[in-house]
Amino acid sequence: MKKLLELRQQKAALKTQMRSMLEKADSEKRSLNEEEGKKFDELRAQADALEVEISVLKPSPTISAISLVLPLKVSQ
């Protein structure tokens, strides 16, 4: 679960960078320039990749619920 937390923190940091870029451009009443746009797209791609990794590691609520309902069968 430590890895999951680290991935979520990394994704949050990327989203913060993205938000900061947009807010800066907005405060200057402009769109992102070409360089900023490329950087923004790179950050978004990294955040998307982390989201995929997070979804793989995140425990499924369905599986968790089933494990609470069904007794564990022990082989003898």
Short mmCIF file of C-alpha atoms in Angstrom, two decimals:
data_model
loop_
_atom_site.label_atom_id
_atom_site.label_comp_id
_atom_site.label_asym_id
_atom_site.label_seq_id
_atom_site.Cartn_x
_atom_site.Cartn_y
_atom_site.Cartn_z
CA MET A 1 0.00 0.00 0.00
CA LYS A 2 3.01 2.28 0.45
CA LYS A 3 3.59 2.23 -3.31
CA LEU A 4 -0.05 3.16 -3.91
CA LEU A 5 0.28 6.17 -1.60
CA GLU A 6 3.50 7.24 -3.31
CA LEU A 7 1.88 7.01 -6.74
CA ARG A 8 -1.09 9.08 -5.58
CA GLN A 9 1.27 11.70 -4.17
CA GLN A 10 3.22 11.83 -7.44
CA LYS A 11 -0.01 12.23 -9.39
CA ALA A 12 -1.17 15.00 -7.06
CA ALA A 13 2.15 16.83 -7.52
CA LEU A 14 1.78 16.63 -11.30
CA LYS A 15 -1.80 17.94 -11.11
CA THR A 16 -0.59 20.81 -8.91
CA GLN A 17 2.03 21.73 -11.51
CA MET A 18 -0.58 21.62 -14.26
CA ARG A 19 -3.01 23.77 -12.28
CA SER A 20 -0.24 26.27 -11.53
CA MET A 21 0.61 26.58 -15.23
CA LEU A 22 -3.04 27.22 -16.12
CA GLU A 23 -3.52 29.74 -13.31
CA LYS A 24 -0.40 31.65 -14.33
CA ALA A 25 -1.52 31.92 -17.94
CA ASP A 26 -5.04 32.85 -16.83
CA SER A 27 -3.76 35.58 -14.50
CA GLU A 28 -1.83 36.99 -17.46
CA LYS A 29 -5.01 36.81 -19.59
CA ARG A 30 -3.49 34.46 -22.15
CA SER A 31 -3.41 30.87 -23.29
CA LEU A 32 -0.49 28.56 -22.71
CA ASN A 33 2.31 29.27 -25.16
CA GLU A 34 3.79 26.49 -27.29
CA GLU A 35 6.47 25.53 -24.77
CA GLU A 36 4.00 25.57 -21.88
CA GLY A 37 1.52 23.55 -23.92
CA LYS A 38 4.10 20.86 -24.58
CA LYS A 39 5.09 20.75 -20.90
CA PHE A 40 1.42 20.60 -19.90
CA ASP A 41 0.81 17.68 -22.28
CA GLU A 42 3.86 15.86 -20.88
CA LEU A 43 2.61 16.33 -17.32
CA ARG A 44 -0.85 15.12 -18.31
CA ALA A 45 0.61 12.01 -19.96
CA GLN A 46 2.61 11.27 -16.81
CA ALA A 47 -0.47 11.77 -14.62
CA ASP A 48 -2.51 9.49 -16.90
CA ALA A 49 0.18 6.80 -16.72
CA LEU A 50 0.20 7.03 -12.94
CA GLU A 51 -3.61 6.73 -12.90
CA VAL A 52 -3.37 3.47 -14.84
CA GLU A 53 -0.77 2.15 -12.41
CA ILE A 54 -2.88 3.27 -9.44
CA SER A 55 -5.98 1.54 -10.81
CA VAL A 56 -4.02 -1.71 -11.15
CA LEU A 57 -2.75 -1.55 -7.56
CA LYS A 58 -5.97 -0.27 -5.98
CA PRO A 59 -7.96 -3.03 -4.28
CA SER A 60 -11.27 -3.68 -5.95
CA PRO A 61 -14.29 -2.81 -3.75
CA THR A 62 -16.17 -5.78 -5.21
CA ILE A 63 -13.46 -8.24 -4.27
CA SER A 64 -13.18 -6.70 -0.80
CA ALA A 65 -16.95 -6.99 -0.28
CA ILE A 66 -17.01 -10.59 -1.49
CA SER A 67 -14.20 -11.53 0.87
CA LEU A 68 -16.25 -10.21 3.79
CA VAL A 69 -19.31 -12.25 2.81
CA LEU A 70 -17.81 -15.54 1.71
CA PRO A 71 -15.98 -17.67 4.26
CA LEU A 72 -12.41 -18.61 3.50
CA LYS A 73 -12.14 -22.27 2.49
CA VAL A 74 -9.12 -24.00 3.92
CA SER A 75 -7.79 -27.10 2.20
CA GLN A 76 -6.94 -30.02 4.45
#
